[in-house]
PDB file of C-alpha atoms in Angstrom:
ATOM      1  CA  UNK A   4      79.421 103.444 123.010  1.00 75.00           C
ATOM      2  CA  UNK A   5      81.775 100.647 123.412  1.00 79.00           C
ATOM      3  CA  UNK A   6      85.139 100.525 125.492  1.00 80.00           C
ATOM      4  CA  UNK A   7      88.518 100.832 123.575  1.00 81.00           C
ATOM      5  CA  UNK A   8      90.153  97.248 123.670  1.00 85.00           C
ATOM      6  CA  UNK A   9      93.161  97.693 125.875  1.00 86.00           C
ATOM      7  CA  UNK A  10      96.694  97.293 124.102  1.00 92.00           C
ATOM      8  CA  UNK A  11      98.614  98.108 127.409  1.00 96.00           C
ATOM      9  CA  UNK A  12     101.799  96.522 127.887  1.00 97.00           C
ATOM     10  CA  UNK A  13     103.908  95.201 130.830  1.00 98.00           C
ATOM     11  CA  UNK A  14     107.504  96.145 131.038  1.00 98.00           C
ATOM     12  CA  UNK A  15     111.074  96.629 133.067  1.00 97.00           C
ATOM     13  CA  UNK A  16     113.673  98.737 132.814  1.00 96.00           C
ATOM     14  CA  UNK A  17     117.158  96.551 132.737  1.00 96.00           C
ATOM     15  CA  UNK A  18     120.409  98.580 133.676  1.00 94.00           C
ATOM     16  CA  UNK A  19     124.088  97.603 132.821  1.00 89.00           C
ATOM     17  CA  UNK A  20     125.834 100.421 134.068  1.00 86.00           C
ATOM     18  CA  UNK A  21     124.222 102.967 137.030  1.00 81.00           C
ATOM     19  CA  UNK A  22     125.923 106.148 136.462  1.00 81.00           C
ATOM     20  CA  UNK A  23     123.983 107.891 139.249  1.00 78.00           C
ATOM     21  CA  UNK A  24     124.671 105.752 141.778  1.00 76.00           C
ATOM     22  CA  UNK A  25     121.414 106.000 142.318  1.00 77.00           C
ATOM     23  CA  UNK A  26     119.103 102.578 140.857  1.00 78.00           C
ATOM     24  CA  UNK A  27     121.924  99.898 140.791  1.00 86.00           C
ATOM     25  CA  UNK A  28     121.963  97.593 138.120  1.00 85.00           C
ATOM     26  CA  UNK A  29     119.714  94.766 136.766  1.00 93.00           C
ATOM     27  CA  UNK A  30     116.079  95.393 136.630  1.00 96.00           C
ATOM     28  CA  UNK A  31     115.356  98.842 138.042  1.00 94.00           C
ATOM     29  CA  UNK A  32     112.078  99.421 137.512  1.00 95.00           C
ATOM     30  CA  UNK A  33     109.263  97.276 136.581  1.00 97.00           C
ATOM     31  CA  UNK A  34     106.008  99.556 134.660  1.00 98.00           C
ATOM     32  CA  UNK A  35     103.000  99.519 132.289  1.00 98.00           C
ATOM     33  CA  UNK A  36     102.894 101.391 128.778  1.00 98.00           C
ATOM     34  CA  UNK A  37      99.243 101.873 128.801  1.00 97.00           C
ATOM     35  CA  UNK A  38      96.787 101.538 125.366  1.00 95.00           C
ATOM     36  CA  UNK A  39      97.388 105.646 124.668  1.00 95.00           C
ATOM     37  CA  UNK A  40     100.997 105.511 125.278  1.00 96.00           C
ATOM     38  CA  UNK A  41     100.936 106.810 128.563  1.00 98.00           C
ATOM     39  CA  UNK A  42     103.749 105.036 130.842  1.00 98.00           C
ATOM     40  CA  UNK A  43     103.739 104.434 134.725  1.00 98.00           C
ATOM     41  CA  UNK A  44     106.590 103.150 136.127  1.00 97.00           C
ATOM     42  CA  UNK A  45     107.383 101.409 139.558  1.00 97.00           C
ATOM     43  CA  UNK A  46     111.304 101.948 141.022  1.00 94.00           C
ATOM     44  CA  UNK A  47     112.293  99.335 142.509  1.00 94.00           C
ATOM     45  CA  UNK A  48     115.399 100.759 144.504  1.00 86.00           C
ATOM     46  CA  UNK A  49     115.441 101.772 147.992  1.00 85.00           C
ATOM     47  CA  UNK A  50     113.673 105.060 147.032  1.00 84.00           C
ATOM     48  CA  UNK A  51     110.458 103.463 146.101  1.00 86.00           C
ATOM     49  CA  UNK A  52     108.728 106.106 143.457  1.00 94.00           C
ATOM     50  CA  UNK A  53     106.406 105.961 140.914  1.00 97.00           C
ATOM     51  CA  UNK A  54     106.502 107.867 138.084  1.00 97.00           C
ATOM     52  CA  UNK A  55     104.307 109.029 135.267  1.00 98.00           C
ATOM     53  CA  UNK A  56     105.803 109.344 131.388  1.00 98.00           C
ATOM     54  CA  UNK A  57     103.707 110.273 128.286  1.00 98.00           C
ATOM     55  CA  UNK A  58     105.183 107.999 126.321  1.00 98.00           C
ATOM     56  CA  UNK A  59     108.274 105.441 125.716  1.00 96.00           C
ATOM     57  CA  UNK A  60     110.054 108.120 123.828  1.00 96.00           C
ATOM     58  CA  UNK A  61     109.960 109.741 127.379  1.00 97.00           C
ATOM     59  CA  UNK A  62     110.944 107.509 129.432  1.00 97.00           C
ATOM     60  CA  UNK A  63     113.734 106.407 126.993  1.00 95.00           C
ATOM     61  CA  UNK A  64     114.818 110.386 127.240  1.00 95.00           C
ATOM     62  CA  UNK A  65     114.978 110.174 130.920  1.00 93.00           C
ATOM     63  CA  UNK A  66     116.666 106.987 131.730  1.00 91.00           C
ATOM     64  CA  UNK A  67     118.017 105.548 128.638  1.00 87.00           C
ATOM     65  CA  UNK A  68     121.361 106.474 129.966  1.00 84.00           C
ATOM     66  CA  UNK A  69     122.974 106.371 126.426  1.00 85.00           C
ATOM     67  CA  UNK A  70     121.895 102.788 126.008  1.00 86.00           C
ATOM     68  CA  UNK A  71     122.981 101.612 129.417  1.00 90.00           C
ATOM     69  CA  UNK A  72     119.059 100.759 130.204  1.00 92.00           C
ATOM     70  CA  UNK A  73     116.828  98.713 128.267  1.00 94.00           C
ATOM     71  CA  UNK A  74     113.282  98.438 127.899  1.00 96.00           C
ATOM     72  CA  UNK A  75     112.050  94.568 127.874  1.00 96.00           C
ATOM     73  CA  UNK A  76     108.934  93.590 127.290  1.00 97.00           C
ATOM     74  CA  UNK A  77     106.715  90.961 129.114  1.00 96.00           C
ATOM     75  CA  UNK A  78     105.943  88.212 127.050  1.00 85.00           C
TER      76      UNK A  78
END
């Protein structure tokens, strides 16, 4: 059997407005969307947590904000 070829993804999560006063502003988190859709992401504020998201649609549930966070993809 051969290995899936990997489609994962780096990305962060850019904020314009904190309304938790919790994460600041600018890039928040940085993360991977791996080949199955499964997300990991890295906080970057003073908390310092990971977290684990089945998918975009997840993690764009959770933090979205009402558009005040975007994903952006590496390049």
């Amino acid at each position: 059997m051969n290995a899936k070829q990997s489609t994962s993804r780096l990305f962060t999560l850019v904020r314009t407005e904190d309304i938790s006063g919790t994460s600041g502003t600018g890039v928040v988190a940085e993360g991977v969307e791996f080949s199955d859709g499964t997300c990991v992401l890295h906080w970057l504020s003073q908390l310092h947590s990971i977290e684990i998201c089945a998918n975009m649609h997840v993690v764009a549930a959770i933090h979205g904000h009402e558009g005040r966070t975007m994903v952006m993809y590496a390049t």
